[in-house]
Amino acid sequence: MRRQLLATILLLAFVPSVTASDETQLKSFERGSWQQLLRSHRGHPTLVQFWGVTCGPCKVELPLLGEFMKGHPAIDVVTVSADLVPDLPGATRSMLQKSGLSAAENWIFSDGFAERLRFEVDPAWQGDIPRTVLISRDGAITTIEGSAEIAALEKWSEAQLAAAR
């Protein structure tokens, strides 16, 4: 009886920590992932943020995107950790959680050949981050290189919602 009670207590103590650390799921962004992402969000306005844990402007922008996501539930928000240094999933999850982006669809570059992944997204992309890709309901793509102004995202969001009416 004591063993069962001890086992139950240990199990209950362990489960919340597993749930909390596993809260932010990271999908592997590899060859073909960009097309998969586009297909899965077809017909929905989608904001895709390419960022990295070593990117200074990203540390400022991610919390703003977390607030944007909270205030715009009709917009699909996707993040892709596209750092040029080897990405550490733990650091990526931590930044997403602190920024309020845990509930977003989150990806991480997992191919050692990052140039190929960037080329699939945009052949002209040289690797600069942050990079925001806005995909409208009709599939039209607008790219914002560098930090995105929240006012511009608000304007794009309003246009997407108006087009849906």
PDB file of C-alpha atoms in Angstrom:
ATOM      1  CA  MET A   1       0.000   0.000   0.000  1.00  0.00           C
ATOM      2  CA  ARG A   2       2.792   2.412   0.898  1.00  0.00           C
ATOM      3  CA  ARG A   3       4.548   1.701  -2.405  1.00  0.00           C
ATOM      4  CA  GLN A   4       1.402   2.453  -4.386  1.00  0.00           C
ATOM      5  CA  LEU A   5       0.865   5.684  -2.483  1.00  0.00           C
ATOM      6  CA  LEU A   6       4.497   6.725  -2.969  1.00  0.00           C
ATOM      7  CA  ALA A   7       4.343   5.842  -6.674  1.00  0.00           C
ATOM      8  CA  THR A   8       1.153   7.875  -7.094  1.00  0.00           C
ATOM      9  CA  ILE A   9       2.645  10.897  -5.330  1.00  0.00           C
ATOM     10  CA  LEU A  10       5.786  10.744  -7.454  1.00  0.00           C
ATOM     11  CA  LEU A  11       3.755  10.383 -10.628  1.00  0.00           C
ATOM     12  CA  LEU A  12       1.544  13.347  -9.770  1.00  0.00           C
ATOM     13  CA  ALA A  13       4.577  15.459  -8.884  1.00  0.00           C
ATOM     14  CA  PHE A  14       6.230  14.586 -12.188  1.00  0.00           C
ATOM     15  CA  VAL A  15       3.262  15.053 -14.574  1.00  0.00           C
ATOM     16  CA  PRO A  16       2.816  18.847 -14.192  1.00  0.00           C
ATOM     17  CA  SER A  17       6.501  19.485 -14.943  1.00  0.00           C
ATOM     18  CA  VAL A  18       6.325  17.359 -18.082  1.00  0.00           C
ATOM     19  CA  THR A  19       3.186  19.166 -19.217  1.00  0.00           C
ATOM     20  CA  ALA A  20       4.671  22.611 -18.575  1.00  0.00           C
ATOM     21  CA  SER A  21       7.949  21.888 -20.351  1.00  0.00           C
ATOM     22  CA  ASP A  22       6.165  20.255 -23.283  1.00  0.00           C
ATOM     23  CA  GLU A  23       3.647  23.098 -23.634  1.00  0.00           C
ATOM     24  CA  THR A  24       5.366  24.601 -26.672  1.00  0.00           C
ATOM     25  CA  GLN A  25       5.543  22.040 -29.429  1.00  0.00           C
ATOM     26  CA  LEU A  26       8.211  22.596 -32.083  1.00  0.00           C
ATOM     27  CA  LYS A  27       7.761  21.108 -35.523  1.00  0.00           C
ATOM     28  CA  SER A  28      10.855  20.351 -37.586  1.00  0.00           C
ATOM     29  CA  PHE A  29      11.166  22.832 -40.442  1.00  0.00           C
ATOM     30  CA  GLU A  30      12.910  20.852 -43.139  1.00  0.00           C
ATOM     31  CA  ARG A  31      12.819  20.378 -46.879  1.00  0.00           C
ATOM     32  CA  GLY A  32       9.182  20.667 -48.037  1.00  0.00           C
ATOM     33  CA  SER A  33       7.895  22.249 -44.819  1.00  0.00           C
ATOM     34  CA  TRP A  34       7.166  25.618 -46.425  1.00  0.00           C
ATOM     35  CA  GLN A  35       4.796  24.058 -48.972  1.00  0.00           C
ATOM     36  CA  GLN A  36       3.193  21.998 -46.199  1.00  0.00           C
ATOM     37  CA  LEU A  37       2.671  25.169 -44.159  1.00  0.00           C
ATOM     38  CA  LEU A  38       1.142  27.003 -47.129  1.00  0.00           C
ATOM     39  CA  ARG A  39      -1.229  24.095 -47.858  1.00  0.00           C
ATOM     40  CA  SER A  40      -2.363  23.744 -44.249  1.00  0.00           C
ATOM     41  CA  HIS A  41      -3.232  27.459 -43.967  1.00  0.00           C
ATOM     42  CA  ARG A  42      -4.755  27.901 -47.440  1.00  0.00           C
ATOM     43  CA  GLY A  43      -7.769  30.188 -47.258  1.00  0.00           C
ATOM     44  CA  HIS A  44      -6.848  31.592 -43.820  1.00  0.00           C
ATOM     45  CA  PRO A  45      -4.988  34.855 -43.240  1.00  0.00           C
ATOM     46  CA  THR A  46      -1.643  33.794 -41.822  1.00  0.00           C
ATOM     47  CA  LEU A  47       1.271  35.659 -40.277  1.00  0.00           C
ATOM     48  CA  VAL A  48       4.567  33.749 -40.382  1.00  0.00           C
ATOM     49  CA  GLN A  49       7.412  35.118 -38.268  1.00  0.00           C
ATOM     50  CA  PHE A  50      10.966  33.937 -38.963  1.00  0.00           C
ATOM     51  CA  TRP A  51      13.132  34.722 -35.948  1.00  0.00           C
ATOM     52  CA  GLY A  52      16.039  33.455 -33.860  1.00  0.00           C
ATOM     53  CA  VAL A  53      17.130  33.218 -30.239  1.00  0.00           C
ATOM     54  CA  THR A  54      20.313  35.210 -30.954  1.00  0.00           C
ATOM     55  CA  CYS A  55      18.444  37.985 -32.793  1.00  0.00           C
ATOM     56  CA  GLY A  56      18.249  41.182 -30.705  1.00  0.00           C
ATOM     57  CA  PRO A  57      15.299  42.745 -32.581  1.00  0.00           C
ATOM     58  CA  CYS A  58      13.446  39.415 -32.311  1.00  0.00           C
ATOM     59  CA  LYS A  59      13.578  39.616 -28.515  1.00  0.00           C
ATOM     60  CA  VAL A  60      11.706  42.913 -28.730  1.00  0.00           C
ATOM     61  CA  GLU A  61       9.290  41.873 -31.480  1.00  0.00           C
ATOM     62  CA  LEU A  62       8.180  38.443 -30.195  1.00  0.00           C
ATOM     63  CA  PRO A  63       6.264  39.763 -27.135  1.00  0.00           C
ATOM     64  CA  LEU A  64       4.507  42.253 -29.414  1.00  0.00           C
ATOM     65  CA  LEU A  65       3.513  39.394 -31.713  1.00  0.00           C
ATOM     66  CA  GLY A  66       2.256  37.480 -28.681  1.00  0.00           C
ATOM     67  CA  GLU A  67      -0.041  40.407 -27.866  1.00  0.00           C
ATOM     68  CA  PHE A  68      -1.068  40.659 -31.526  1.00  0.00           C
ATOM     69  CA  MET A  69      -1.958  36.947 -31.590  1.00  0.00           C
ATOM     70  CA  LYS A  70      -4.029  37.292 -28.415  1.00  0.00           C
ATOM     71  CA  GLY A  71      -5.992  40.203 -29.896  1.00  0.00           C
ATOM     72  CA  HIS A  72      -6.486  38.657 -33.362  1.00  0.00           C
ATOM     73  CA  PRO A  73      -7.794  35.114 -33.016  1.00  0.00           C
ATOM     74  CA  ALA A  74      -8.959  35.068 -36.660  1.00  0.00           C
ATOM     75  CA  ILE A  75      -5.351  35.356 -37.868  1.00  0.00           C
ATOM     76  CA  ASP A  76      -3.241  32.186 -37.922  1.00  0.00           C
ATOM     77  CA  VAL A  77       0.130  32.930 -36.308  1.00  0.00           C
ATOM     78  CA  VAL A  78       3.108  30.736 -37.156  1.00  0.00           C
ATOM     79  CA  THR A  79       6.669  31.149 -35.904  1.00  0.00           C
ATOM     80  CA  VAL A  80       9.796  29.621 -37.392  1.00  0.00           C
ATOM     81  CA  SER A  81      13.029  29.733 -35.419  1.00  0.00           C
ATOM     82  CA  ALA A  82      15.484  30.232 -38.268  1.00  0.00           C
ATOM     83  CA  ASP A  83      18.670  31.173 -36.454  1.00  0.00           C
ATOM     84  CA  LEU A  84      21.915  30.613 -38.366  1.00  0.00           C
ATOM     85  CA  VAL A  85      23.582  29.155 -35.282  1.00  0.00           C
ATOM     86  CA  PRO A  86      22.467  25.707 -34.184  1.00  0.00           C
ATOM     87  CA  ASP A  87      19.058  26.141 -32.619  1.00  0.00           C
ATOM     88  CA  LEU A  88      18.556  24.841 -29.144  1.00  0.00           C
ATOM     89  CA  PRO A  89      14.954  23.701 -28.720  1.00  0.00           C
ATOM     90  CA  GLY A  90      14.981  24.591 -25.007  1.00  0.00           C
ATOM     91  CA  ALA A  91      15.981  28.220 -25.628  1.00  0.00           C
ATOM     92  CA  THR A  92      13.446  28.444 -28.446  1.00  0.00           C
ATOM     93  CA  ARG A  93      10.614  27.131 -26.265  1.00  0.00           C
ATOM     94  CA  SER A  94      11.594  29.482 -23.451  1.00  0.00           C
ATOM     95  CA  MET A  95      11.480  32.561 -25.680  1.00  0.00           C
ATOM     96  CA  LEU A  96       8.137  31.528 -27.175  1.00  0.00           C
ATOM     97  CA  GLN A  97       6.620  30.944 -23.731  1.00  0.00           C
ATOM     98  CA  LYS A  98       7.894  34.264 -22.372  1.00  0.00           C
ATOM     99  CA  SER A  99       6.511  36.031 -25.453  1.00  0.00           C
ATOM    100  CA  GLY A 100       3.029  34.550 -25.197  1.00  0.00           C
ATOM    101  CA  LEU A 101       3.480  32.535 -28.397  1.00  0.00           C
ATOM    102  CA  SER A 102       3.268  29.028 -26.937  1.00  0.00           C
ATOM    103  CA  ALA A 103      -0.143  28.485 -28.520  1.00  0.00           C
ATOM    104  CA  ALA A 104       1.051  29.509 -31.981  1.00  0.00           C
ATOM    105  CA  GLU A 105       2.111  26.942 -34.546  1.00  0.00           C
ATOM    106  CA  ASN A 106       5.851  26.818 -33.872  1.00  0.00           C
ATOM    107  CA  TRP A 107       8.596  25.437 -36.101  1.00  0.00           C
ATOM    108  CA  ILE A 108      12.379  25.245 -35.833  1.00  0.00           C
ATOM    109  CA  PHE A 109      14.943  24.859 -38.630  1.00  0.00           C
ATOM    110  CA  SER A 110      16.166  21.288 -38.373  1.00  0.00           C
ATOM    111  CA  ASP A 111      18.121  20.922 -41.594  1.00  0.00           C
ATOM    112  CA  GLY A 112      21.844  21.679 -41.473  1.00  0.00           C
ATOM    113  CA  PHE A 113      21.522  23.238 -44.919  1.00  0.00           C
ATOM    114  CA  ALA A 114      19.656  26.420 -43.917  1.00  0.00           C
ATOM    115  CA  GLU A 115      20.281  28.046 -47.308  1.00  0.00           C
ATOM    116  CA  ARG A 116      18.066  25.422 -48.956  1.00  0.00           C
ATOM    117  CA  LEU A 117      15.272  26.090 -46.464  1.00  0.00           C
ATOM    118  CA  ARG A 118      15.484  29.852 -46.970  1.00  0.00           C
ATOM    119  CA  PHE A 119      15.490  29.366 -50.743  1.00  0.00           C
ATOM    120  CA  GLU A 120      12.249  27.359 -50.539  1.00  0.00           C
ATOM    121  CA  VAL A 121      10.610  30.232 -48.664  1.00  0.00           C
ATOM    122  CA  ASP A 122      12.009  32.968 -50.922  1.00  0.00           C
ATOM    123  CA  PRO A 123      14.888  32.578 -53.385  1.00  0.00           C
ATOM    124  CA  ALA A 124      15.984  36.165 -52.616  1.00  0.00           C
ATOM    125  CA  TRP A 125      16.131  35.636 -48.832  1.00  0.00           C
ATOM    126  CA  GLN A 126      19.724  35.926 -47.605  1.00  0.00           C
ATOM    127  CA  GLY A 127      18.978  34.899 -44.023  1.00  0.00           C
ATOM    128  CA  ASP A 128      18.179  38.210 -42.339  1.00  0.00           C
ATOM    129  CA  ILE A 129      15.824  37.942 -39.374  1.00  0.00           C
ATOM    130  CA  PRO A 130      13.336  38.958 -38.174  1.00  0.00           C
ATOM    131  CA  ARG A 131      11.340  38.401 -41.325  1.00  0.00           C
ATOM    132  CA  THR A 132       7.547  38.486 -41.400  1.00  0.00           C
ATOM    133  CA  VAL A 133       5.536  36.865 -44.172  1.00  0.00           C
ATOM    134  CA  LEU A 134       1.879  37.856 -44.422  1.00  0.00           C
ATOM    135  CA  ILE A 135      -0.269  35.424 -46.394  1.00  0.00           C
ATOM    136  CA  SER A 136      -3.744  36.647 -47.302  1.00  0.00           C
ATOM    137  CA  ARG A 137      -6.840  34.491 -47.725  1.00  0.00           C
ATOM    138  CA  ASP A 138      -6.266  34.403 -51.484  1.00  0.00           C
ATOM    139  CA  GLY A 139      -2.637  33.297 -51.059  1.00  0.00           C
ATOM    140  CA  ALA A 140      -1.033  36.671 -51.842  1.00  0.00           C
ATOM    141  CA  ILE A 141       2.261  36.993 -49.968  1.00  0.00           C
ATOM    142  CA  THR A 142       3.722  40.186 -48.532  1.00  0.00           C
ATOM    143  CA  THR A 143       7.173  40.070 -46.937  1.00  0.00           C
ATOM    144  CA  ILE A 144       8.420  42.477 -44.291  1.00  0.00           C
ATOM    145  CA  GLU A 145      12.193  42.371 -43.893  1.00  0.00           C
ATOM    146  CA  GLY A 146      13.423  43.417 -40.475  1.00  0.00           C
ATOM    147  CA  SER A 147      11.130  44.299 -37.614  1.00  0.00           C
ATOM    148  CA  ALA A 148       7.461  44.609 -38.472  1.00  0.00           C
ATOM    149  CA  GLU A 149       5.530  47.603 -37.250  1.00  0.00           C
ATOM    150  CA  ILE A 150       2.509  46.456 -35.261  1.00  0.00           C
ATOM    151  CA  ALA A 151       0.453  49.224 -36.904  1.00  0.00           C
ATOM    152  CA  ALA A 152       1.173  47.641 -40.305  1.00  0.00           C
ATOM    153  CA  LEU A 153       0.108  44.237 -38.984  1.00  0.00           C
ATOM    154  CA  GLU A 154      -3.087  45.757 -37.590  1.00  0.00           C
ATOM    155  CA  LYS A 155      -3.870  47.353 -40.959  1.00  0.00           C
ATOM    156  CA  TRP A 156      -3.233  44.057 -42.795  1.00  0.00           C
ATOM    157  CA  SER A 157      -5.391  42.187 -40.264  1.00  0.00           C
ATOM    158  CA  GLU A 158      -8.272  44.629 -40.680  1.00  0.00           C
ATOM    159  CA  ALA A 159      -8.082  44.225 -44.464  1.00  0.00           C
ATOM    160  CA  GLN A 160      -8.197  40.435 -44.088  1.00  0.00           C
ATOM    161  CA  LEU A 161     -11.214  40.556 -41.830  1.00  0.00           C
ATOM    162  CA  ALA A 162     -12.991  43.024 -44.131  1.00  0.00           C
ATOM    163  CA  ALA A 163     -12.371  40.719 -47.121  1.00  0.00           C
ATOM    164  CA  ALA A 164     -14.023  37.865 -45.230  1.00  0.00           C
ATOM    165  CA  ARG A 165     -17.300  39.758 -44.793  1.00  0.00           C
TER     166      ARG A 165
END
